[in-house]
């Protein structure tokens, strides 16, 4: 958490800086780190308001990733209605993210991943697997870069879901 929180402090002090990743992508990276390590309850303590006027400009790094993270956490905590509302809000923000033209693949991966988590938690395994397969396809088509634009292990999540579905040979291929 230390690195992403330091990065967030840099964005707060110099929101217009041009290094990469900038706040438009990484403002809510602390939330993604909490997701990565399944620390669902910690999300609320990591949430920070983006500095103005940048908050309105950072749709992807701000409210979009916030709804993504909170939706997944809510699903894992068994709060299905709350998770569904976050997914709805995430989807409502997708046109605004696309309109900014900076991030095209990342919102698709987030939508597919969040949809998969909600489906898996609801027992809709095939729907979850289809959504994760779509997320992996989008991520694998992205150009390589460091730091990566998408921090979460989409392939590994897909492999884990295949293991849960007892589709071991497919999981081995994904891993």
C-alpha atoms as a printed R data frame, in Angstrom:
    type eleno elety resid chain resno       x       y       z
1   ATOM     1    CA   UNK     A     1   0.000   0.000   0.000
2   ATOM     2    CA   UNK     A     2   2.862   2.341   0.683
3   ATOM     3    CA   UNK     A     3   3.800   2.933  -2.963
4   ATOM     4    CA   UNK     A     4   0.257   3.551  -4.178
5   ATOM     5    CA   UNK     A     5  -0.498   5.832  -1.254
6   ATOM     6    CA   UNK     A     6   2.667   7.825  -1.966
7   ATOM     7    CA   UNK     A     7   1.613   8.062  -5.609
8   ATOM     8    CA   UNK     A     8  -1.791   9.307  -4.498
9   ATOM     9    CA   UNK     A     9  -0.125  12.010  -2.372
10  ATOM    10    CA   UNK     A    10   1.932  13.084  -5.395
11  ATOM    11    CA   UNK     A    11  -1.231  13.348  -7.501
12  ATOM    12    CA   UNK     A    12  -2.906  15.383  -4.757
13  ATOM    13    CA   UNK     A    13   0.001  17.854  -4.600
14  ATOM    14    CA   UNK     A    14   0.690  18.020  -8.339
15  ATOM    15    CA   UNK     A    15  -2.432  16.784 -10.138
16  ATOM    16    CA   UNK     A    16  -1.325  18.160 -13.487
17  ATOM    17    CA   UNK     A    17   2.000  16.321 -13.555
18  ATOM    18    CA   UNK     A    18   2.629  14.451 -16.760
19  ATOM    19    CA   UNK     A    19   4.386  11.321 -15.515
20  ATOM    20    CA   UNK     A    20   2.732   7.964 -16.078
21  ATOM    21    CA   UNK     A    21   0.612   6.682 -14.566
22  ATOM    22    CA   UNK     A    22  -1.100   9.913 -13.735
23  ATOM    23    CA   UNK     A    23  -4.091  10.520 -11.521
24  ATOM    24    CA   UNK     A    24  -6.534   9.955 -14.359
25  ATOM    25    CA   UNK     A    25  -5.539   6.300 -14.182
26  ATOM    26    CA   UNK     A    26  -4.044   5.704 -10.790
27  ATOM    27    CA   UNK     A    27  -5.910   7.863  -8.280
28  ATOM    28    CA   UNK     A    28  -7.719   4.834  -6.879
29  ATOM    29    CA   UNK     A    29  -4.880   2.317  -7.232
30  ATOM    30    CA   UNK     A    30  -4.911   1.821  -3.429
31  ATOM    31    CA   UNK     A    31  -8.376   0.302  -3.858
32  ATOM    32    CA   UNK     A    32  -7.046  -2.096  -6.506
33  ATOM    33    CA   UNK     A    33  -4.265  -3.182  -4.164
34  ATOM    34    CA   UNK     A    34  -6.881  -3.974  -1.515
35  ATOM    35    CA   UNK     A    35  -8.784  -6.014  -4.109
36  ATOM    36    CA   UNK     A    36  -5.632  -7.850  -5.139
37  ATOM    37    CA   UNK     A    37  -5.086  -9.018  -1.576
38  ATOM    38    CA   UNK     A    38  -8.790  -9.613  -0.794
39  ATOM    39    CA   UNK     A    39  -8.863  -6.991   1.942
40  ATOM    40    CA   UNK     A    40 -12.482  -6.058   1.332
41  ATOM    41    CA   UNK     A    41 -13.091  -4.181   4.601
42  ATOM    42    CA   UNK     A    42 -10.026  -1.991   4.029
43  ATOM    43    CA   UNK     A    43 -11.449  -0.297   0.927
44  ATOM    44    CA   UNK     A    44 -13.379   2.369   2.809
45  ATOM    45    CA   UNK     A    45 -10.259   3.548   4.642
46  ATOM    46    CA   UNK     A    46  -8.358   3.895   1.364
47  ATOM    47    CA   UNK     A    47 -10.965   5.987  -0.458
48  ATOM    48    CA   UNK     A    48  -9.896   9.594  -1.076
49  ATOM    49    CA   UNK     A    49 -11.607  12.428  -2.906
50  ATOM    50    CA   UNK     A    50  -9.592  13.527  -5.926
51  ATOM    51    CA   UNK     A    51  -8.369  17.133  -5.855
52  ATOM    52    CA   UNK     A    52 -10.526  19.632  -7.707
53  ATOM    53    CA   UNK     A    53 -10.874  20.380 -10.537
54  ATOM    54    CA   UNK     A    54  -9.171  17.109 -11.438
55  ATOM    55    CA   UNK     A    55 -11.748  14.856  -9.809
56  ATOM    56    CA   UNK     A    56 -14.269  15.606 -12.535
57  ATOM    57    CA   UNK     A    57 -11.605  14.982 -15.182
58  ATOM    58    CA   UNK     A    58 -10.401  11.699 -13.706
59  ATOM    59    CA   UNK     A    59 -13.529   9.645 -14.399
60  ATOM    60    CA   UNK     A    60 -11.623   6.380 -14.894
61  ATOM    61    CA   UNK     A    61  -9.167   6.763 -12.011
62  ATOM    62    CA   UNK     A    62 -11.813   8.272  -9.769
63  ATOM    63    CA   UNK     A    63 -15.436   7.137  -9.587
64  ATOM    64    CA   UNK     A    64 -15.128   4.361 -12.188
65  ATOM    65    CA   UNK     A    65 -12.422   2.417 -10.338
66  ATOM    66    CA   UNK     A    66 -14.141   3.210  -7.046
67  ATOM    67    CA   UNK     A    67 -17.369   1.545  -8.194
68  ATOM    68    CA   UNK     A    68 -15.364  -1.356  -9.612
69  ATOM    69    CA   UNK     A    69 -13.527  -1.964  -6.341
70  ATOM    70    CA   UNK     A    70 -16.523  -1.478  -4.062
71  ATOM    71    CA   UNK     A    71 -18.720  -3.662  -6.272
72  ATOM    72    CA   UNK     A    72 -16.297  -6.570  -6.132
73  ATOM    73    CA   UNK     A    73 -15.800  -6.156  -2.394
74  ATOM    74    CA   UNK     A    74 -19.548  -6.029  -1.785
75  ATOM    75    CA   UNK     A    75 -20.046  -9.199  -3.837
76  ATOM    76    CA   UNK     A    76 -17.392 -11.056  -1.860
77  ATOM    77    CA   UNK     A    77 -18.917  -9.839   1.407
78  ATOM    78    CA   UNK     A    78 -22.321 -11.197   0.366
79  ATOM    79    CA   UNK     A    79 -23.951  -7.812  -0.259
80  ATOM    80    CA   UNK     A    80 -25.479  -8.668  -3.628
81  ATOM    81    CA   UNK     A    81 -27.753  -5.623  -3.977
82  ATOM    82    CA   UNK     A    82 -24.933  -3.220  -3.141
83  ATOM    83    CA   UNK     A    83 -22.619  -5.023  -5.577
84  ATOM    84    CA   UNK     A    84 -25.231  -4.825  -8.330
85  ATOM    85    CA   UNK     A    85 -25.691  -1.088  -7.721
86  ATOM    86    CA   UNK     A    86 -21.943  -0.498  -8.023
87  ATOM    87    CA   UNK     A    87 -21.903  -2.482 -11.272
88  ATOM    88    CA   UNK     A    88 -24.797  -0.379 -12.575
89  ATOM    89    CA   UNK     A    89 -22.933   2.825 -11.671
90  ATOM    90    CA   UNK     A    90 -19.739   1.502 -13.277
91  ATOM    91    CA   UNK     A    91 -21.630   0.814 -16.490
92  ATOM    92    CA   UNK     A    92 -23.210   4.281 -16.414
93  ATOM    93    CA   UNK     A    93 -19.726   5.791 -16.270
94  ATOM    94    CA   UNK     A    94 -18.359   3.778 -19.207
95  ATOM    95    CA   UNK     A    95 -19.524   6.282 -21.886
96  ATOM    96    CA   UNK     A    96 -17.843   9.148 -19.993
97  ATOM    97    CA   UNK     A    97 -14.599   7.174 -19.749
98  ATOM    98    CA   UNK     A    98 -14.779   6.289 -23.450
99  ATOM    99    CA   UNK     A    99 -15.552   9.911 -24.342
100 ATOM   100    CA   UNK     A   100 -12.306  11.002 -22.709
101 ATOM   101    CA   UNK     A   101 -10.566   8.683 -25.171
102 ATOM   102    CA   UNK     A   102  -7.666   7.834 -22.904
103 ATOM   103    CA   UNK     A   103  -8.700   4.405 -21.649
104 ATOM   104    CA   UNK     A   104 -10.548   2.012 -23.904
105 ATOM   105    CA   UNK     A   105  -9.601  -1.513 -22.846
106 ATOM   106    CA   UNK     A   106  -9.380  -1.038 -19.094
107 ATOM   107    CA   UNK     A   107 -13.085  -0.182 -18.622
108 ATOM   108    CA   UNK     A   108 -14.025  -3.278 -20.636
109 ATOM   109    CA   UNK     A   109 -11.806  -5.478 -18.462
110 ATOM   110    CA   UNK     A   110 -13.291  -3.908 -15.329
111 ATOM   111    CA   UNK     A   111 -16.861  -4.416 -16.543
112 ATOM   112    CA   UNK     A   112 -16.238  -8.051 -17.511
113 ATOM   113    CA   UNK     A   113 -14.384  -8.758 -14.263
114 ATOM   114    CA   UNK     A   114 -17.000  -7.168 -12.012
115 ATOM   115    CA   UNK     A   115 -19.760  -8.929 -13.940
116 ATOM   116    CA   UNK     A   116 -17.925 -12.239 -13.471
117 ATOM   117    CA   UNK     A   117 -17.494 -11.777  -9.733
118 ATOM   118    CA   UNK     A   118 -21.170 -10.944  -9.262
119 ATOM   119    CA   UNK     A   119 -22.195 -13.913 -11.431
120 ATOM   120    CA   UNK     A   120 -19.891 -16.306  -9.561
121 ATOM   121    CA   UNK     A   121 -21.150 -15.141  -6.174
122 ATOM   122    CA   UNK     A   122 -24.723 -15.657  -7.407
123 ATOM   123    CA   UNK     A   123 -23.912 -19.195  -8.561
124 ATOM   124    CA   UNK     A   124 -24.016 -18.391 -12.273
125 ATOM   125    CA   UNK     A   125 -20.733 -20.130 -13.014
126 ATOM   126    CA   UNK     A   126 -21.007 -20.272 -16.814
127 ATOM   127    CA   UNK     A   127 -21.822 -16.582 -17.006
128 ATOM   128    CA   UNK     A   128 -18.844 -15.817 -14.771
129 ATOM   129    CA   UNK     A   129 -16.521 -17.913 -16.909
130 ATOM   130    CA   UNK     A   130 -17.720 -16.234 -20.105
131 ATOM   131    CA   UNK     A   131 -17.174 -12.776 -18.615
132 ATOM   132    CA   UNK     A   132 -13.687 -13.650 -17.359
133 ATOM   133    CA   UNK     A   133 -12.757 -15.169 -20.717
134 ATOM   134    CA   UNK     A   134 -13.813 -11.885 -22.346
135 ATOM   135    CA   UNK     A   135 -11.744  -9.892 -19.817
136 ATOM   136    CA   UNK     A   136  -8.667 -12.023 -20.532
137 ATOM   137    CA   UNK     A   137  -9.159 -11.628 -24.274
138 ATOM   138    CA   UNK     A   138  -9.254  -7.843 -23.985
139 ATOM   139    CA   UNK     A   139  -6.253  -7.721 -21.654
140 ATOM   140    CA   UNK     A   140  -4.126 -10.042 -23.795
141 ATOM   141    CA   UNK     A   141  -4.779  -7.836 -26.843
142 ATOM   142    CA   UNK     A   142  -3.367  -4.779 -25.062
143 ATOM   143    CA   UNK     A   143   0.172  -3.674 -25.859
144 ATOM   144    CA   UNK     A   144   2.800  -4.507 -23.265
145 ATOM   145    CA   UNK     A   145   3.818  -1.669 -20.985
146 ATOM   146    CA   UNK     A   146   5.307  -0.955 -17.588
147 ATOM   147    CA   UNK     A   147   3.761  -0.182 -15.317
148 ATOM   148    CA   UNK     A   148   0.868  -2.192 -16.691
149 ATOM   149    CA   UNK     A   149  -2.347  -0.302 -17.327
150 ATOM   150    CA   UNK     A   150  -4.358  -3.058 -15.627
151 ATOM   151    CA   UNK     A   151  -2.975  -4.091 -12.249
152 ATOM   152    CA   UNK     A   152  -5.126  -7.102 -11.441
153 ATOM   153    CA   UNK     A   153  -4.299 -10.670 -12.565
154 ATOM   154    CA   UNK     A   154  -7.144 -11.330 -14.978
155 ATOM   155    CA   UNK     A   155  -5.745 -14.635 -16.306
156 ATOM   156    CA   UNK     A   156  -5.178 -15.941 -12.814
157 ATOM   157    CA   UNK     A   157  -8.702 -14.975 -11.764
158 ATOM   158    CA   UNK     A   158 -10.040 -16.818 -14.798
159 ATOM   159    CA   UNK     A   159  -7.913 -19.846 -13.928
160 ATOM   160    CA   UNK     A   160  -9.181 -19.784 -10.351
161 ATOM   161    CA   UNK     A   161 -12.771 -19.636 -11.574
162 ATOM   162    CA   UNK     A   162 -12.125 -22.614 -13.862
163 ATOM   163    CA   UNK     A   163 -10.732 -24.531 -10.876
164 ATOM   164    CA   UNK     A   164 -13.847 -23.685  -8.845
165 ATOM   165    CA   UNK     A   165 -15.904 -25.019 -11.751
166 ATOM   166    CA   UNK     A   166 -13.764 -28.202 -11.708
167 ATOM   167    CA   UNK     A   167 -12.587 -27.587 -15.261
168 ATOM   168    CA   UNK     A   168  -9.041 -28.536 -14.397
169 ATOM   169    CA   UNK     A   169  -7.578 -29.048 -17.892
170 ATOM   170    CA   UNK     A   170  -8.826 -25.629 -19.014
171 ATOM   171    CA   UNK     A   171  -7.466 -24.048 -15.851
172 ATOM   172    CA   UNK     A   172  -4.060 -25.595 -16.474
173 ATOM   173    CA   UNK     A   173  -4.030 -24.084 -19.955
174 ATOM   174    CA   UNK     A   174  -4.844 -20.651 -18.586
175 ATOM   175    CA   UNK     A   175  -2.182 -20.830 -15.890
